Coordinates of C-alpha atoms and ligand atoms in Angstrom, one line a residue:
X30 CA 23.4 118.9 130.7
X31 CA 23.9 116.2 133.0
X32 CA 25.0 112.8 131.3
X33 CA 24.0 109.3 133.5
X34 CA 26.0 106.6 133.2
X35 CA 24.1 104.0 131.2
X36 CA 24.5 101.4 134.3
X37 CA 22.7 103.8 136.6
X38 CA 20.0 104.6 134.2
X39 CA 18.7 101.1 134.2
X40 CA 19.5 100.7 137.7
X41 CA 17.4 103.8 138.0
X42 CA 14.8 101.8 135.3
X43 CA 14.8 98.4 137.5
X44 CA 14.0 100.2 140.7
X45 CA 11.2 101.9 139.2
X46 CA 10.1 98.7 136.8
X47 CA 10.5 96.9 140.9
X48 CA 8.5 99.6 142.6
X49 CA 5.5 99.1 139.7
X50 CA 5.3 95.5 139.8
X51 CA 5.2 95.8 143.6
X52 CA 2.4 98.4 143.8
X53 CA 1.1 96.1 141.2
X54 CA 0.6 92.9 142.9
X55 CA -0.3 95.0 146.0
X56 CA -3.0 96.4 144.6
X57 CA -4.5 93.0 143.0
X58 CA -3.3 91.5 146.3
X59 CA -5.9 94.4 147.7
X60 CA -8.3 93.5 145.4
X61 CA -8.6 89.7 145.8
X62 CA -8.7 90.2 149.6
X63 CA -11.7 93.1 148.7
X64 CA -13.6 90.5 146.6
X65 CA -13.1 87.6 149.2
X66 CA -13.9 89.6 152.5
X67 CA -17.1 90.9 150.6
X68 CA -17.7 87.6 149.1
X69 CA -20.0 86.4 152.1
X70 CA -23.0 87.0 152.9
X71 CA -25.4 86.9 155.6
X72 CA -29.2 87.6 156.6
X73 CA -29.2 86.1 160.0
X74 CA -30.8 88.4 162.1
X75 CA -30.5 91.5 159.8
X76 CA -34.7 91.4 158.9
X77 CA -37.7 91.0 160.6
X78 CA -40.2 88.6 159.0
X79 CA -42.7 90.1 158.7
X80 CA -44.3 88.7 155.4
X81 CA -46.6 86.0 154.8
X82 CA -45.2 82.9 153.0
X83 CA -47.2 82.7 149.9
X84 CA -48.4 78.6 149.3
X85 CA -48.4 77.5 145.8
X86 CA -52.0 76.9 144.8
X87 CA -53.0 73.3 144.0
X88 CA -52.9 72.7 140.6
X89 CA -56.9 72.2 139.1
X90 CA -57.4 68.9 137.3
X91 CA -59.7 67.1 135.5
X92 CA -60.6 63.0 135.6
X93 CA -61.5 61.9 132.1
X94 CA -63.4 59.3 132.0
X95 CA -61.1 56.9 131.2
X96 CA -59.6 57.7 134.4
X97 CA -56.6 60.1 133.6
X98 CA -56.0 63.2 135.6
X99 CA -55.4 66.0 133.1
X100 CA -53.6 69.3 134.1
X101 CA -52.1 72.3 132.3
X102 CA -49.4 74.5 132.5
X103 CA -48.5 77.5 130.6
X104 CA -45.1 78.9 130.7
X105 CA -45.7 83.0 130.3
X106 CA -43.9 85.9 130.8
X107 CA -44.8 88.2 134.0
X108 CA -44.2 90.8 136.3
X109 CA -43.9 90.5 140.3
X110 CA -43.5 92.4 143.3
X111 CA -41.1 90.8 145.6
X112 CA -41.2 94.2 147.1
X113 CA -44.3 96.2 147.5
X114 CA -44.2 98.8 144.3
X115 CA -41.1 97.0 142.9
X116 CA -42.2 95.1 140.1
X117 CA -39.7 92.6 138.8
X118 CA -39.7 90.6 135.6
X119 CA -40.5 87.6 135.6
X120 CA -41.2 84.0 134.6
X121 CA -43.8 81.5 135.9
X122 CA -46.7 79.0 135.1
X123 CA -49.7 80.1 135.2
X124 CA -48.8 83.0 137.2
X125 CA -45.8 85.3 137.3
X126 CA -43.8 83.2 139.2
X127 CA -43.3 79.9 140.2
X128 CA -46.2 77.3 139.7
X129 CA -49.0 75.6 141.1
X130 CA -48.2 72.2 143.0
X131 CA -49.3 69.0 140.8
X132 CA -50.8 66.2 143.2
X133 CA -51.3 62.6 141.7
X134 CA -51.7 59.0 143.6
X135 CA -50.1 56.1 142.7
X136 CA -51.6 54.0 140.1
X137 CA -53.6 57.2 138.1
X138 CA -52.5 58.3 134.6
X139 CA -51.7 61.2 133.9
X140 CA -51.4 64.0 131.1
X141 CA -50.4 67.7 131.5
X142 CA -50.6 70.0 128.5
X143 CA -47.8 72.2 128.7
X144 CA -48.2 75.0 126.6
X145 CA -45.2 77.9 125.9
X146 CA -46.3 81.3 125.7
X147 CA -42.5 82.1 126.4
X148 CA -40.4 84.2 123.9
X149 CA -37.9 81.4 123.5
X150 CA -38.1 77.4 123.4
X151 CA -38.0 75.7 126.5
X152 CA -38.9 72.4 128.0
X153 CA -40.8 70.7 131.5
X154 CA -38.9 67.9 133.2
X155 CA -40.8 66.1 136.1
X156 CA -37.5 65.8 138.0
X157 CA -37.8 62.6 140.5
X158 CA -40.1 61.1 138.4
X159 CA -40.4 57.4 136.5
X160 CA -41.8 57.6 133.4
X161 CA -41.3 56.8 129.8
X162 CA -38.3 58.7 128.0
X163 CA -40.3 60.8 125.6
X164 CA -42.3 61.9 128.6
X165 CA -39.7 63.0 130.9
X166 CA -38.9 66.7 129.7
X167 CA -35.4 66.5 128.6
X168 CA -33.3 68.6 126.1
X169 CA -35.0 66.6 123.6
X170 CA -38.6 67.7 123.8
X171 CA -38.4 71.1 123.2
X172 CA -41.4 73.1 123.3
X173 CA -41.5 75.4 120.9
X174 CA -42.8 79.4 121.2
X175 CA -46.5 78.8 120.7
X176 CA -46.2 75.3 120.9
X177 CA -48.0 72.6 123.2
X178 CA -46.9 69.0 124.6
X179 CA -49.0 66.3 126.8
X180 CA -46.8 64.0 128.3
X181 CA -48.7 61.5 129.8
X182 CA -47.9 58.5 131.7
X183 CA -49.0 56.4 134.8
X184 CA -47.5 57.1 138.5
X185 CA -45.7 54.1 139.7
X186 CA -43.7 54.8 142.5
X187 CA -43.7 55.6 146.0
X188 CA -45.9 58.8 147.6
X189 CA -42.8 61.3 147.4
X190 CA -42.1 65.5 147.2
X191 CA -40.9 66.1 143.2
X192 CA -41.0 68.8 141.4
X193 CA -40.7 70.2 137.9
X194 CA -38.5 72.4 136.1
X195 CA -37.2 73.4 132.5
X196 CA -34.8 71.3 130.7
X197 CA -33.4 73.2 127.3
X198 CA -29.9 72.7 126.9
X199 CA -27.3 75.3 127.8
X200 CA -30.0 77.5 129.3
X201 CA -31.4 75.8 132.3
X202 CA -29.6 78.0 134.7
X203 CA -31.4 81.0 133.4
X204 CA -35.0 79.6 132.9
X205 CA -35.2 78.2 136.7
X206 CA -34.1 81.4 137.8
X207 CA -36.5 83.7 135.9
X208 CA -38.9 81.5 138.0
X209 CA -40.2 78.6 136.0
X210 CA -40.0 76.1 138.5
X211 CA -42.6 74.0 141.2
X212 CA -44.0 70.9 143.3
X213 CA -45.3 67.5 142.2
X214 CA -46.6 65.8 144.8
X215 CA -47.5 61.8 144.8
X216 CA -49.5 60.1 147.3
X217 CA -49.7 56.7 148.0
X218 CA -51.9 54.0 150.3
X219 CA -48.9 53.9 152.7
X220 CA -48.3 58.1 153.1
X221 CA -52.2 58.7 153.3
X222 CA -52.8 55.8 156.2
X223 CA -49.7 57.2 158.0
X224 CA -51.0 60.2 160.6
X225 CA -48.5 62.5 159.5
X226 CA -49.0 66.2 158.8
X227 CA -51.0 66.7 155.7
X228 CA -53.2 69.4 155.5
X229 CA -51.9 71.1 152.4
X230 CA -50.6 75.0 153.4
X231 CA -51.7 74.3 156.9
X232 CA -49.4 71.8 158.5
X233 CA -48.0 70.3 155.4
X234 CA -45.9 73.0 153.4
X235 CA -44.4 73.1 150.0
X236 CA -41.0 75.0 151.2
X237 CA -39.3 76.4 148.1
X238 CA -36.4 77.7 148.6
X239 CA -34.4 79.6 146.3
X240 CA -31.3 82.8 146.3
X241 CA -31.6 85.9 144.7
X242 CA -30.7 89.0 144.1
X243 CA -31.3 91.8 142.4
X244 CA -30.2 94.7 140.2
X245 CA -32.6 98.0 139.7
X246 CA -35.3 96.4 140.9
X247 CA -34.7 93.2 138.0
X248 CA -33.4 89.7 139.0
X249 CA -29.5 90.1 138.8
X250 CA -28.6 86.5 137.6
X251 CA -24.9 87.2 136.8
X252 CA -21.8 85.2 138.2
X253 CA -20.0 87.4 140.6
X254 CA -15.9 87.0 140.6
X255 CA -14.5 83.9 141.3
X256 CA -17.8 82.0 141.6
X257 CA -17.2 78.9 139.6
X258 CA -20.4 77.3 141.4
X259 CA -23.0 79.3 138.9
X260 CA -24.8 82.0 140.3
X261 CA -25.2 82.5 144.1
X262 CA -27.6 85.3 145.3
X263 CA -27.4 87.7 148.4
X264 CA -30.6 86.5 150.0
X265 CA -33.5 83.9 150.2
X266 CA -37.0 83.5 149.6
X267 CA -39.3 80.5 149.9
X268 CA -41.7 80.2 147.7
X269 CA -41.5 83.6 145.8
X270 CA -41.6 85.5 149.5
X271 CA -39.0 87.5 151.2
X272 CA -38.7 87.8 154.5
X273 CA -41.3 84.8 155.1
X274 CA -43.0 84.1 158.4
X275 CA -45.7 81.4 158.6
X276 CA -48.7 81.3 161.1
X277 CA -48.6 77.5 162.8
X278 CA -51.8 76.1 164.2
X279 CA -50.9 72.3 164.9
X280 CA -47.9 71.0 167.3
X281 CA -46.2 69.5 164.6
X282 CA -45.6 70.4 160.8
X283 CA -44.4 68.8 157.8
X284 CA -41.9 71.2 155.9
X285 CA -41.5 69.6 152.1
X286 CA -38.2 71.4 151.3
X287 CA -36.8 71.8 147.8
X288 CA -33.5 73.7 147.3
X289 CA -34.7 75.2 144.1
X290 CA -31.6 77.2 143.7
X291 CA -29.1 77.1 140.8
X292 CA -25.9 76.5 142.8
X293 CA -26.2 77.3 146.8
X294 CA -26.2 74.1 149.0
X295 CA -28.4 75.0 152.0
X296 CA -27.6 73.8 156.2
X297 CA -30.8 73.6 157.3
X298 CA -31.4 73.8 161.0
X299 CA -33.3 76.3 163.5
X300 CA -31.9 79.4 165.4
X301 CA -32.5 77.7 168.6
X302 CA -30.9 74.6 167.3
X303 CA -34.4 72.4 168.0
X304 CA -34.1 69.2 166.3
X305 CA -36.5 68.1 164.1
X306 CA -37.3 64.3 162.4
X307 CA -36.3 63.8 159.1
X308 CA -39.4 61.8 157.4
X309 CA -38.5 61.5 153.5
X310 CA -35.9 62.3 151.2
X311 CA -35.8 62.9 147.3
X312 CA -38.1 59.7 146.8
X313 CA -40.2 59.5 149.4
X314 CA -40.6 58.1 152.7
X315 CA -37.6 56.4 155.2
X316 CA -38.3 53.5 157.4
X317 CA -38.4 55.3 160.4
X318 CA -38.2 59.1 161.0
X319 CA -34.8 60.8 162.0
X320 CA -33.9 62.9 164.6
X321 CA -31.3 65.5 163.5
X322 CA -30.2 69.6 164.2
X323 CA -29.0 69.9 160.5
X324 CA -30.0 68.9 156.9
X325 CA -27.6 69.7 153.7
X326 CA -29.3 70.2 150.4
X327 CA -27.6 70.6 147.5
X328 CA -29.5 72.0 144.2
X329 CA -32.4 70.0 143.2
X330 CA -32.5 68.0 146.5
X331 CA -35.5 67.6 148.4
X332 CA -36.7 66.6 151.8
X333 CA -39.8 66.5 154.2
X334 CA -39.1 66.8 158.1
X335 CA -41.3 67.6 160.7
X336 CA -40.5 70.3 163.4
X337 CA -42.4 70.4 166.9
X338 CA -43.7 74.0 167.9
X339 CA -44.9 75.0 171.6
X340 CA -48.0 77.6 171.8
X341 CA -46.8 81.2 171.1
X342 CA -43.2 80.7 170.3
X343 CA -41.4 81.4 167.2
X344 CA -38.6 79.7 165.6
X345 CA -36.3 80.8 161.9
X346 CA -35.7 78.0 159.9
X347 CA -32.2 79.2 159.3
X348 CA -29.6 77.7 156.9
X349 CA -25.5 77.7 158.6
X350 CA -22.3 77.2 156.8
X351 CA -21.3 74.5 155.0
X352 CA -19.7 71.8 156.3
X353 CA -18.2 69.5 153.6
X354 CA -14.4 69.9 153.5
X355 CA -14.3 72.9 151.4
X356 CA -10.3 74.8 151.3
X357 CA -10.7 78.1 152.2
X358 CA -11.0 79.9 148.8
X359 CA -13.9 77.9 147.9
X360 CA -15.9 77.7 150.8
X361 CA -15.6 80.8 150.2
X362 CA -16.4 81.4 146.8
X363 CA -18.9 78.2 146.5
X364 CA -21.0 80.2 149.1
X365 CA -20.3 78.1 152.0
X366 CA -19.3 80.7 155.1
X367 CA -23.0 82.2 154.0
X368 CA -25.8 82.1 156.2
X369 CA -30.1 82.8 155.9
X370 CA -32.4 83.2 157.9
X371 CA -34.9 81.3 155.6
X372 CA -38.8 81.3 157.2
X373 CA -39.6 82.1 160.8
X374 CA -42.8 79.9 161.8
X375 CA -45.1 81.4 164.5
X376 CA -46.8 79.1 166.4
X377 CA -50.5 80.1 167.5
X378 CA -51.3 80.8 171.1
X379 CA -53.5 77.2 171.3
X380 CA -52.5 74.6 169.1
X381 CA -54.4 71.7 167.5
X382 CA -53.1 68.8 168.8
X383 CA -50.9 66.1 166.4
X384 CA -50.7 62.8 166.7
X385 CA -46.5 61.4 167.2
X386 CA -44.8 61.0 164.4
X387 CA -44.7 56.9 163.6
X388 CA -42.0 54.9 164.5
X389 CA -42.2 52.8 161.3
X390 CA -42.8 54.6 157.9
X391 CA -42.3 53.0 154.6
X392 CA -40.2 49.8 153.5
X393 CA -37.4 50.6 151.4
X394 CA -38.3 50.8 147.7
X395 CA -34.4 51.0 146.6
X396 CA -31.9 48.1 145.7
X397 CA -29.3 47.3 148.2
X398 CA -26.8 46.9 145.1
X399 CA -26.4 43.1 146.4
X400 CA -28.3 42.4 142.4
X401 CA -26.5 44.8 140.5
X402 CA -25.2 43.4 137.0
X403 CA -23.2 46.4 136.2
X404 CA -20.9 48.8 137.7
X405 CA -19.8 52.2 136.2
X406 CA -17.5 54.3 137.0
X407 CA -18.6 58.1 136.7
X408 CA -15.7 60.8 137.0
X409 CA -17.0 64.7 137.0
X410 CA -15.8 67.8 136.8
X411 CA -16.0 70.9 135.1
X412 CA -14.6 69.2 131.8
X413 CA -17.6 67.1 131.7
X414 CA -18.3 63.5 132.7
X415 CA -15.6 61.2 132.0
X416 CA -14.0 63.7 130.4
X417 CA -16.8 64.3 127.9
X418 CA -18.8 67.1 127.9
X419 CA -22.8 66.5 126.8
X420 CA -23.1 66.1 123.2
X421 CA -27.1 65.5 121.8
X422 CA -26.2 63.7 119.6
X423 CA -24.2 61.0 121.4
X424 CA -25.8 58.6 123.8
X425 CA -23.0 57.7 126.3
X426 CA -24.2 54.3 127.7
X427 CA -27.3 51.9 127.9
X428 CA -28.4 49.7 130.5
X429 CA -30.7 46.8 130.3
X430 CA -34.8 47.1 131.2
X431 CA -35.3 45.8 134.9
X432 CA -31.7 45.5 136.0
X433 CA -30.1 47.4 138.5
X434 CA -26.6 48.6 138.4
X435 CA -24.2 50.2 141.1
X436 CA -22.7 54.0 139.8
X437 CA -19.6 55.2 141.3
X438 CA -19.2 58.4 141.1
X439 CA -15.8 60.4 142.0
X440 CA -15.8 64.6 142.1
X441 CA -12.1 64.9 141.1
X442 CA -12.3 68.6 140.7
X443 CA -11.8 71.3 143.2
X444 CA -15.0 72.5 143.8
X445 CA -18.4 71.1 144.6
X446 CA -20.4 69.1 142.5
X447 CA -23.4 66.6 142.4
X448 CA -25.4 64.0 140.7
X449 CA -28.5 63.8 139.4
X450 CA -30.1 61.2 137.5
X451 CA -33.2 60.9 135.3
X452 CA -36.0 58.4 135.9
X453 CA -34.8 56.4 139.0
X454 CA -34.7 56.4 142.5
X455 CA -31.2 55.2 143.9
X456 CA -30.2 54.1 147.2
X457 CA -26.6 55.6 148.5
X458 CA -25.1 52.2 149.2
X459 CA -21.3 53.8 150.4
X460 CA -19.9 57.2 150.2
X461 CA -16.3 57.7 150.4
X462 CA -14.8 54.3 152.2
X463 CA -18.0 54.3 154.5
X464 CA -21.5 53.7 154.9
X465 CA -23.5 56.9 154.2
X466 CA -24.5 59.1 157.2
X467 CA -28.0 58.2 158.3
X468 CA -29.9 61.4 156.1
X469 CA -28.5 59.9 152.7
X470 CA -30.2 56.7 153.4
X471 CA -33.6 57.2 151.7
X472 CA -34.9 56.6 148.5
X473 CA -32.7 60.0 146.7
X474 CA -32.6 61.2 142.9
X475 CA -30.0 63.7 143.9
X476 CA -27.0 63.6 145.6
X477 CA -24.4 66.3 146.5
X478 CA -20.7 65.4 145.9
X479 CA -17.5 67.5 147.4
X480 CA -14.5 68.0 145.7
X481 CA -12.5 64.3 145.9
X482 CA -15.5 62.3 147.3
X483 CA -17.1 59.4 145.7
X484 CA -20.3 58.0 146.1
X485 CA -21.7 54.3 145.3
X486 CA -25.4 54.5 143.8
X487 CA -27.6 51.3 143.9
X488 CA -30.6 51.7 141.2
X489 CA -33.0 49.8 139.0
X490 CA -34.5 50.9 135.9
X491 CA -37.7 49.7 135.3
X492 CA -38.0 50.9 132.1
X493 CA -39.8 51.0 129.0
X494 CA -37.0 50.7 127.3
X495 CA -36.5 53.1 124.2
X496 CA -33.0 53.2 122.3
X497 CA -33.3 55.8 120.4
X498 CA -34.7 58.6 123.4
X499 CA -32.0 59.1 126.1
X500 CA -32.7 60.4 129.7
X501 CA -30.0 62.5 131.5
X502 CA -27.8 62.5 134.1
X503 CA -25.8 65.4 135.4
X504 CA -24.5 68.0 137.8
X505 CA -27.8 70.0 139.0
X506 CA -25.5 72.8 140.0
X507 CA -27.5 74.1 136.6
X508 CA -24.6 76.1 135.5
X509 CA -22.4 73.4 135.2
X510 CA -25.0 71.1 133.5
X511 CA -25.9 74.3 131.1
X512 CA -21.7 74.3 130.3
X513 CA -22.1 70.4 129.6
X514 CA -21.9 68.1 132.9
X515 CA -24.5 65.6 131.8
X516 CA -24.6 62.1 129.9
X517 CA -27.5 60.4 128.5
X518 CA -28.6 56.7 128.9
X519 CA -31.0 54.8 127.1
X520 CA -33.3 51.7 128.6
X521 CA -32.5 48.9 126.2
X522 CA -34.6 45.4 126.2
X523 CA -31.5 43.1 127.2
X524 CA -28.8 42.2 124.5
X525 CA -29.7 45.6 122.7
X526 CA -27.8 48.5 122.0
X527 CA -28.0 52.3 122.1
X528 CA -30.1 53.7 119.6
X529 CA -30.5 57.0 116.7
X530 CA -30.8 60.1 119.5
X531 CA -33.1 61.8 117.9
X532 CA -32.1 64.4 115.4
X533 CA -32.6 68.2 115.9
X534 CA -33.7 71.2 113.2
X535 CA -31.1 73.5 113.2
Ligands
C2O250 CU1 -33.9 68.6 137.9 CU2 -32.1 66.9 134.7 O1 -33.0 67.8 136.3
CU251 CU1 -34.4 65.2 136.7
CU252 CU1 -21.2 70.8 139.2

């Protein structure tokens, strides 16, 4: 029997305890760099496009006599084939996903029944829109299984590319990406005496664009590692279509973007780098159009621009890396070394010709914050808005009917963020210590924030006011507003106070 000394033996015991912990952080060390390196992804190039984009059907309406444009939408339950003999579960209304686009002028009431034929309670927000606070769609009118709701109200604002989407607390994230989500459209007399593109699904198309990926054949909506953005998908579709091409007849043609995606910012631009004119923004028009080779859009952001084609080409709308001062390990991990190829257009042999695009647009609709009679400070980050996270019950602030107020709004966290708000338009009077770049310079609802960036936010609410029924504002990366980024306002008449938020059954 061999006796070791009790030093050696734990000599022998640290070299091994040594060799463990080293093989240990090896191995995660291996592991982290696995999950990073596989972390991006891209579809540039990989796929021909060979599908037809599908185009959202205009939604049918009825005048009533009294003048107001009725519509309806059902949220169901469905089954699609992204893939020919794939069927995929699915959400949508009136259809398996998606929905039909909702056109409206300025000036016309309106009233949309939306009934729920979903297995759980969910809600329609008419994000972009100003209306009354009951109206809008929020956390607070819920629409119950089997339940319907009209919200009605009268368009006053600019023409402008909205859309609408669920609303119900805590589970936004997963509604909009079963597929309940689409395009309100508003016209105005300035949009329809301006000769832009506007032939509906010809030379003026809704562009939806969304990531997605997916499991056995059924959406995969779960957060990979590391992604603290929400859920980021391993490929794109516009409108419900992968691997989208559409046939272009005219020389020019109006794109109406939306970034319906749960967390991915999009770069737009083209593969051959063409510049196109940027015409409108969240709200609607811009003075003048604006010549650029790359958009951003963060979640919930929306833009129309206007690309020139030459007979016979074709050119991907394509979406490049982000550029907005990410560190490494969240560029990474927030999706931004990722790149799409997102629709290729085809341009027809002989095209129709277009008139140019017009030098002069719309006059701004936003204040310039020179008339402000408040300014708030807004700090977000994961741990809610200034420091709060949403409660229902609690109304964080009110502002009075037909003033406007400046919002300064700081990301201090360390990953991307950005800011929505309910009900108004705002102009972006500053971002940082600067002006804003040209793009941000439109009437916007939505605005994307980088980790230690501020913005300044010049808007007026018009009200009706209503104490007691608060509107939102929040991160629309739609994870982070489901874990409780968001704040509610009320419009009060001036020298009145927040009001009783309503109360909820259980
Ligand atoms: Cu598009 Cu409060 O949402
Ligand atoms: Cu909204
Ligand atoms: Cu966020």
């Amino acid at each position: 029997m061999v006796s070791v000394s009790r030093p050696r033996r734990w000599r022998r015991l640290f070299v091994i305890l040594a060799g463990l912990v080293a093989l240990l952080g090896l191995a995660i060390g291996g592991c982290v760099r696995l999950v990073y390196v596989n972390a991006v992804v891209s579809t540039v190039g990989r796929a021909e496009f060979g599908t037809e984009l599908a185009i959202p059907p205009l939604a049918p309406s009825t005048v009533r006599p009294d003048g107001t444009r009725e519509f309806e939408l059902e949220m169901r339950t469905g089954v699609t084939e992204f893939r020919p003999g794939q069927a995929t579960e699915t959400w949508g209304f009136n259809g398996n996903y998606l929905g039909p686009t909702l056109r409206a002028r300025r000036g016309e009431q309106v009233a949309v029944t939306v009934r729920n034929q979903l297995p759980e309670a969910s809600t329609v927000h008419w994000h972009g829109m100003h209306l009354p606070a009951v109206m809008d769609g929020g956390p607070h009118q819920m629409v119950q299984v089997g339940a319907a709701w009209t919200p009605r109200w009268t368009i006053d604002q600019p023409a402008a590319t909205l859309w609408y989407h669920p609303h119900p607390h805590g589970e936004t994230e997963k509604h909009v990406r079963r597929g309940l989500a689409g395009m309100f459209l508003l016209d105005d007399e300035v949009s329809e005496k301006l000769p832009l593109p506007s032939t509906y699904g010809v030379d003026d198309l809704p562009v939806i664009v969304q990531d997605v990926k997916f499991r056995r054949g059924e959406l995969d909506m779960s957060h990979a590692m590391f992604r603290d953005v929400g859920f980021l998908g391993d490929q794109t579709m516009v409108n419900g279509t992968l691997t989208p091409y559409h046939e272009v007849g005219d020389e020019l043609v109006r794109l109406r973007l939306l970034n319906a995606s749960t967390a991915r910012v999009y770069t737009f631009g083209f593969g051959d780098e063409r510049q196109f004119s940027l015409i409108a923004t969240d709200g609607g028009l811009l003075e003048g159009p604006l010549a650029l080779d790359r958009l951003q859009l963060s979640p919930g952001e929306r833009a129309e621009i206007v690309v020139r084609v030459r007979p016979g080409e074709r050119t991907m709308l394509r979406s490049n890396k982000l550029d907005a001062g990410l560190n490494f390990w969240t560029q990474r991990f927030a999706g931004g070394d990722d790149t799409f190829d997102i629709l290729e257009l085809r341009a027809a042999d002989t095209l129709r010709p277009s008139p140019e695009l017009p030098a002069a647009l719309a006059r701004p609709s936003t204040p310039d914050g020179s008339d402000s009679v408040q300014e708030r400070r807004f700090d977000i980050n994961m741990a809610g808005i200034n420091g709060k996270p949403m409660a229902m019950d609690r109304i964080d602030l009110a502002v009075t009917r037909g003033t406007a107020e400046t919002w300064i709004v700081h990301n201090n966290d360390g990953m991307p963020h950005n800011f929505h708000v309910h009900d108004v338009q705002f102009r972006v009077l500053g971002r940082n210590d600067g002006p804003p770049p040209a793009e941000l310079t439109g009437p916007k609802d939505t605005v994307f924030i980088p980790p230690n960036s501020t913005v300044r936010l010049a808007m007026r609410f018009a009200g009706p006011a209503d104490p007691d029924t608060p509107y939102m504002y929040h991160c629309h990366l739609l994870w982070h507003e489901d874990q409780g980024m968001m704040g509610q306002f009320v419009v009060v008449e001036a020298g009145g106070s927040v009001g009783e938020p309503p109360r909820h059954g259980h």
